[in-house]
């Protein structure tokens, strides 16, 4: 489960983006996708040891909470042609209304995708409660564009630099959002990695990454990631469902199941991505059901003293994403304050 042997065996079972899906996963087909089975096996072994009078220490809580944000489209109004398009949309009342698109283009203020300050404020509410430093805000930046990642995801843009540098000064961590093609092309990945370093968004000692579209080209991904210098990856969650793709909520070193050699790449399992919840071709949940299943997964991470990794894009105003994110932050605050969590469902 942890090294995705199943996905290597069935390489032909992929969606349009080359991704193995939860719908194809044996564990999700059996209805166990929302259970960290590897951790459950661990608890089973611990219970056996305790029955033999061996002292086993078990903790509950979170070892780390990553509030991660993939910056796919930093600005909705990013070019002069976007200004013209938006004026036309405003006139024919198509799509979202954006007041004074030219001013938005010139200043960045009022852009519906420029929600970085708002996200920062929400994240800070949790950091104020978890003052022990276990909460970390991570922004994954695209440093190279193509037809799937959009050329205007440009870290050299003055507006983009201004926002990202401000977040850096305020304690955020920047990671590499590996482009659509970079996930399978070492030369392209190296170029993107170097751009992140040169621009001062990270250092070579510890580099976070997440692949665009959550593409995972196993096991080749892990090999080229380490060769270029990436140390920690946050890709391994399914796009079409939240839950425990790798069966655990604890970070671990990825082992290549083909040659059974450790790769040196640390995997941080992704449990919850917001757009997995509401899309018709994914889970298609309303707000109430989404909140219920998210808190259930959070409870399980808490129960097994694991890492909670959340993914909310900067397009937070879409659907019920902002409302749900705020509700989850409030729920996590209550857990820290000692409120009793509901019983974990099996």
Coordinates of C-alpha atoms in Angstrom, one line a residue:
X1 CA 0.0 0.0 0.0
X2 CA 2.7 2.5 1.0
X3 CA 4.8 1.9 -2.2
X4 CA 1.8 1.6 -4.6
X5 CA 2.8 -1.8 -6.0
X6 CA -0.7 -2.2 -7.3
X7 CA -0.3 0.9 -9.5
X8 CA 2.9 -0.4 -10.9
X9 CA 1.3 -3.7 -11.8
X10 CA -1.6 -2.1 -13.6
X11 CA 0.0 0.7 -15.6
X12 CA -2.7 0.6 -18.2
X13 CA -5.4 1.6 -15.8
X14 CA -5.1 5.4 -16.0
X15 CA -7.4 8.4 -16.6
X16 CA -6.9 11.0 -19.3
X17 CA -4.0 12.6 -17.3
X18 CA -2.2 9.3 -16.8
X19 CA -3.3 9.0 -13.1
X20 CA -4.2 5.9 -11.2
X21 CA -7.6 6.7 -9.6
X22 CA -9.4 5.8 -6.4
X23 CA -12.1 4.2 -8.5
X24 CA -9.4 1.7 -9.7
X25 CA -7.9 1.2 -6.3
X26 CA -8.5 -2.2 -4.6
X27 CA -8.8 -0.6 -1.2
X28 CA -11.3 2.0 -2.3
X29 CA -13.3 -0.6 -4.2
X30 CA -13.6 -2.6 -1.0
X31 CA -14.7 0.5 0.9
X32 CA -11.6 1.0 3.0
X33 CA -10.2 4.1 1.4
X34 CA -11.1 6.3 4.4
X35 CA -9.3 4.1 6.8
X36 CA -5.5 4.2 7.4
X37 CA -5.1 0.5 7.3
X38 CA -1.3 0.5 7.8
X39 CA -1.8 2.4 11.0
X40 CA -4.6 0.0 12.1
X41 CA -2.2 -2.9 11.5
X42 CA 0.3 -1.1 13.6
X43 CA -2.2 -0.7 16.4
X44 CA -3.1 -4.4 16.2
X45 CA 0.5 -5.4 16.7
X46 CA 0.9 -2.9 19.6
X47 CA -2.2 -4.4 21.3
X48 CA -0.6 -7.9 21.1
X49 CA 2.5 -6.5 22.7
X50 CA 0.6 -4.8 25.5
X51 CA -1.3 -8.1 26.1
X52 CA 2.2 -9.6 26.8
X53 CA 2.8 -6.9 29.4
X54 CA 5.2 -5.0 27.2
X55 CA 5.1 -1.3 27.8
X56 CA 3.9 0.5 24.6
X57 CA 3.5 4.3 24.5
X58 CA 0.7 5.5 22.3
X59 CA 0.0 9.2 21.5
X60 CA -2.9 11.0 20.0
X61 CA -2.8 14.3 18.3
X62 CA -1.0 15.7 15.2
X63 CA 2.7 15.5 14.7
X64 CA 2.3 18.1 11.9
X65 CA -0.5 20.0 10.1
X66 CA 0.4 21.2 6.6
X67 CA -2.0 23.8 5.2
X68 CA -0.9 23.5 1.6
X69 CA -2.0 25.6 -1.3
X70 CA -1.3 24.8 -5.0
X71 CA -0.9 28.1 -6.9
X72 CA -2.2 26.9 -10.3
X73 CA -3.6 30.3 -11.6
X74 CA -2.3 33.1 -9.4
X75 CA -4.3 35.9 -11.2
X76 CA -7.4 35.8 -13.2
X77 CA -6.6 39.1 -14.9
X78 CA -3.0 38.7 -15.9
X79 CA -2.7 40.1 -19.4
X80 CA -4.2 42.9 -21.5
X81 CA -6.3 40.3 -23.4
X82 CA -7.7 39.1 -20.1
X83 CA -8.9 42.7 -19.4
X84 CA -10.7 42.8 -22.7
X85 CA -12.2 39.3 -22.2
X86 CA -13.5 40.3 -18.8
X87 CA -15.1 43.5 -20.0
X88 CA -17.0 41.5 -22.7
X89 CA -18.0 38.9 -20.1
X90 CA -19.2 41.7 -17.8
X91 CA -21.3 43.1 -20.6
X92 CA -23.0 39.8 -21.7
X93 CA -23.2 38.7 -18.0
X94 CA -21.2 35.5 -18.6
X95 CA -19.1 34.0 -15.9
X96 CA -18.0 35.8 -12.7
X97 CA -18.3 39.6 -12.7
X98 CA -15.1 41.5 -12.0
X99 CA -15.4 45.2 -11.3
X100 CA -13.0 47.4 -13.3
X101 CA -10.8 44.7 -14.9
X102 CA -8.2 47.3 -16.0
X103 CA -7.6 48.4 -12.5
X104 CA -7.4 44.8 -11.3
X105 CA -4.8 44.1 -14.0
X106 CA -2.7 47.2 -13.0
X107 CA -2.8 46.6 -9.2
X108 CA -3.8 43.0 -8.6
X109 CA -6.4 44.1 -6.1
X110 CA -9.9 42.8 -6.6
X111 CA -8.6 39.8 -8.6
X112 CA -10.8 36.8 -7.6
X113 CA -7.7 34.5 -7.7
X114 CA -5.5 36.8 -5.7
X115 CA -6.7 35.4 -2.3
X116 CA -3.3 35.0 -0.7
X117 CA -3.9 37.5 2.1
X118 CA -7.2 36.0 2.9
X119 CA -5.8 32.5 3.0
X120 CA -2.9 33.7 5.2
X121 CA -5.4 35.2 7.7
X122 CA -7.4 31.9 7.9
X123 CA -4.2 29.9 8.3
X124 CA -3.0 32.2 11.0
X125 CA -6.1 31.5 13.1
X126 CA -4.9 27.9 13.5
X127 CA -1.3 28.9 14.1
X128 CA -2.3 31.1 17.0
X129 CA -3.9 28.1 18.7
X130 CA -1.1 25.5 17.8
X131 CA 1.6 27.8 19.1
X132 CA 4.0 24.8 19.2
X133 CA 4.9 25.4 15.6
X134 CA 3.4 22.2 14.1
X135 CA 1.2 24.1 11.7
X136 CA 3.0 25.0 8.5
X137 CA 1.6 27.0 5.5
X138 CA 3.1 25.7 2.2
X139 CA 2.6 27.3 -1.2
X140 CA 3.5 25.1 -4.2
X141 CA 4.6 27.3 -7.1
X142 CA 4.8 26.4 -10.8
X143 CA 8.1 27.7 -12.3
X144 CA 7.6 26.5 -15.9
X145 CA 4.5 26.6 -18.0
X146 CA 3.1 24.4 -20.8
X147 CA -0.4 23.8 -22.3
X148 CA -1.7 22.2 -19.1
X149 CA 0.0 24.5 -16.5
X150 CA -0.5 27.8 -18.4
X151 CA 2.3 30.1 -19.4
X152 CA 1.2 32.9 -17.1
X153 CA 2.1 31.0 -13.9
X154 CA 5.2 33.1 -14.0
X155 CA 7.4 33.5 -10.9
X156 CA 9.2 36.4 -12.6
X157 CA 6.0 38.4 -12.6
X158 CA 6.3 41.5 -10.4
X159 CA 2.8 41.0 -8.9
X160 CA 3.5 37.3 -8.2
X161 CA 6.9 38.0 -6.6
X162 CA 5.4 40.7 -4.4
X163 CA 2.8 38.3 -3.0
X164 CA 5.1 35.3 -2.6
X165 CA 7.9 37.3 -1.0
X166 CA 5.4 38.8 1.5
X167 CA 4.2 35.3 2.4
X168 CA 7.9 34.2 2.8
X169 CA 8.6 37.0 5.1
X170 CA 5.6 36.0 7.2
X171 CA 6.8 32.5 7.7
X172 CA 5.3 30.5 4.8
X173 CA 7.2 27.8 3.0
X174 CA 7.5 27.6 -0.8
X175 CA 7.6 24.3 -2.6
X176 CA 7.8 23.3 -6.3
X177 CA 4.6 22.6 -8.1
X178 CA 6.0 20.3 -10.7
X179 CA 4.5 21.1 -14.1
X180 CA 2.4 18.6 -16.0
X181 CA 5.3 17.4 -18.1
X182 CA 8.0 17.8 -15.4
X183 CA 6.5 14.8 -13.6
X184 CA 8.0 12.5 -16.2
X185 CA 10.8 14.5 -17.7
X186 CA 14.0 14.8 -15.6
X187 CA 15.5 17.6 -17.8
X188 CA 12.3 19.7 -17.4
X189 CA 12.1 18.9 -13.7
X190 CA 15.7 20.0 -13.2
X191 CA 15.0 23.3 -14.9
X192 CA 12.0 24.0 -12.7
X193 CA 13.9 23.0 -9.6
X194 CA 16.8 25.4 -10.4
X195 CA 14.4 28.3 -11.0
X196 CA 12.9 27.8 -7.6
X197 CA 16.4 27.9 -6.0
X198 CA 17.7 30.8 -8.1
X199 CA 14.7 33.0 -7.2
X200 CA 15.3 32.3 -3.5
X201 CA 12.0 30.6 -2.8
X202 CA 13.7 27.6 -1.2
X203 CA 17.1 26.1 -0.4
X204 CA 18.7 22.9 -1.6
X205 CA 18.8 21.3 1.9
X206 CA 15.0 20.7 2.0
X207 CA 12.8 21.1 -1.0
X208 CA 9.1 20.3 -1.0
X209 CA 7.2 19.3 -4.2
X210 CA 3.8 18.3 -5.4
X211 CA 3.0 17.2 -9.0
X212 CA 0.4 19.2 -11.0
X213 CA -2.9 17.3 -11.3
X214 CA -1.5 14.9 -8.7
X215 CA 0.2 13.0 -11.5
X216 CA 2.4 10.2 -10.1
X217 CA 4.4 8.3 -12.7
X218 CA 5.5 5.4 -10.4
X219 CA 8.2 4.5 -9.5
X220 CA 10.1 6.8 -11.9
X221 CA 8.9 10.0 -10.2
X222 CA 10.6 9.2 -7.0
X223 CA 13.9 8.4 -8.7
X224 CA 14.2 11.6 -10.8
X225 CA 12.9 13.7 -7.9
X226 CA 15.8 12.7 -5.7
X227 CA 18.3 13.0 -8.5
X228 CA 17.4 16.7 -9.1
X229 CA 17.4 17.5 -5.3
X230 CA 13.8 17.2 -4.1
X231 CA 13.7 15.8 -0.6
X232 CA 10.0 15.7 0.4
X233 CA 6.9 15.1 -1.8
X234 CA 3.2 15.8 -1.1
X235 CA 1.6 14.3 -4.2
X236 CA 0.3 11.0 -3.0
X237 CA -3.5 11.4 -2.7
X238 CA -6.1 10.6 -5.3
X239 CA -7.7 13.3 -7.3
X240 CA -11.1 11.7 -7.4
X241 CA -11.4 11.0 -3.7
X242 CA -10.1 12.1 -0.4
X243 CA -8.8 9.5 2.0
X244 CA -5.7 7.3 2.6
X245 CA -4.2 6.4 -0.8
X246 CA -1.1 4.9 0.8
X247 CA -2.8 3.5 3.9
X248 CA -1.1 5.7 6.4
X249 CA -1.0 9.3 7.7
X250 CA 2.6 9.1 8.8
X251 CA 5.5 10.3 6.6
X252 CA 7.9 7.6 5.3
X253 CA 10.7 7.0 2.9
X254 CA 9.6 5.8 -0.4
X255 CA 11.0 2.4 -1.5
X256 CA 11.0 1.5 -5.2
X257 CA 9.0 -1.8 -5.2
X258 CA 10.7 -2.9 -8.4
X259 CA 14.2 -3.2 -7.1
X260 CA 13.2 -2.8 -3.4
X261 CA 15.7 0.0 -2.8
X262 CA 15.1 3.1 -0.6
X263 CA 14.9 6.2 -2.8
X264 CA 15.7 8.8 -0.1
X265 CA 12.4 10.6 -0.9
X266 CA 10.1 11.3 2.0
X267 CA 6.4 10.9 1.3
X268 CA 3.9 13.1 3.1
X269 CA 0.5 11.5 2.4
X270 CA -2.2 13.9 1.1
X271 CA -5.5 13.2 2.9
X272 CA -7.9 16.0 1.8
X273 CA -8.1 18.1 -1.4
X274 CA -11.0 20.4 -1.7
X275 CA -11.9 19.9 -5.4
X276 CA -12.1 16.1 -4.9
X277 CA -15.2 16.7 -2.8
X278 CA -17.7 18.6 -5.0
X279 CA -16.9 17.8 -8.6
X280 CA -19.5 15.6 -10.4
X281 CA -16.9 13.3 -11.8
X282 CA -15.2 12.9 -8.4
X283 CA -17.1 12.6 -5.1
X284 CA -20.0 15.0 -5.9
X285 CA -20.8 15.8 -2.3
X286 CA -22.7 18.7 -0.9
X287 CA -21.3 20.9 1.9
X288 CA -22.8 18.9 4.8
X289 CA -21.6 15.5 3.6
X290 CA -18.1 17.0 2.7
X291 CA -17.7 18.4 6.2
X292 CA -18.7 15.1 7.7
X293 CA -16.3 13.0 5.7
X294 CA -13.4 15.5 6.2
X295 CA -13.8 15.6 10.0
X296 CA -14.0 11.8 10.0
X297 CA -10.6 11.6 8.2
X298 CA -9.2 14.3 10.5
X299 CA -10.3 12.3 13.5
X300 CA -8.4 9.3 12.2
X301 CA -5.2 11.2 11.7
X302 CA -5.6 12.6 15.2
X303 CA -6.2 9.0 16.6
X304 CA -3.0 7.7 15.1
X305 CA -0.8 10.7 15.9
X306 CA -0.2 11.4 12.2
X307 CA 0.4 14.3 9.8
X308 CA -2.6 16.1 8.5
X309 CA -2.0 17.4 4.9
X310 CA -4.8 19.6 3.5
X311 CA -4.8 21.0 -0.1
X312 CA -6.8 24.2 -0.8
X313 CA -6.0 26.1 -4.0
X314 CA -5.9 29.9 -4.1
X315 CA -9.2 29.8 -6.1
X316 CA -10.8 29.4 -2.7
X317 CA -14.0 31.3 -3.6
X318 CA -15.2 28.6 -5.9
X319 CA -18.1 26.3 -4.7
X320 CA -18.3 25.9 -0.9
X321 CA -14.5 25.7 -0.6
X322 CA -13.9 28.8 1.6
X323 CA -16.8 27.9 4.0
X324 CA -15.5 24.4 4.3
X325 CA -11.9 25.5 4.9
X326 CA -12.9 27.9 7.6
X327 CA -15.1 25.2 9.2
X328 CA -12.2 22.7 9.2
X329 CA -9.8 25.2 10.7
X330 CA -12.4 25.8 13.5
X331 CA -12.7 22.1 14.0
X332 CA -9.0 21.7 14.4
X333 CA -8.9 24.6 16.9
X334 CA -11.5 22.7 19.0
X335 CA -9.4 19.6 18.9
X336 CA -6.4 21.5 20.2
X337 CA -8.6 23.0 23.0
X338 CA -9.5 19.5 24.2
X339 CA -13.0 19.2 22.8
X340 CA -14.1 15.6 22.6
X341 CA -14.1 14.3 19.0
X342 CA -16.9 12.1 17.7
X343 CA -16.3 8.4 17.7
X344 CA -14.3 7.2 14.7
X345 CA -16.4 5.3 12.2
X346 CA -15.1 2.1 10.7

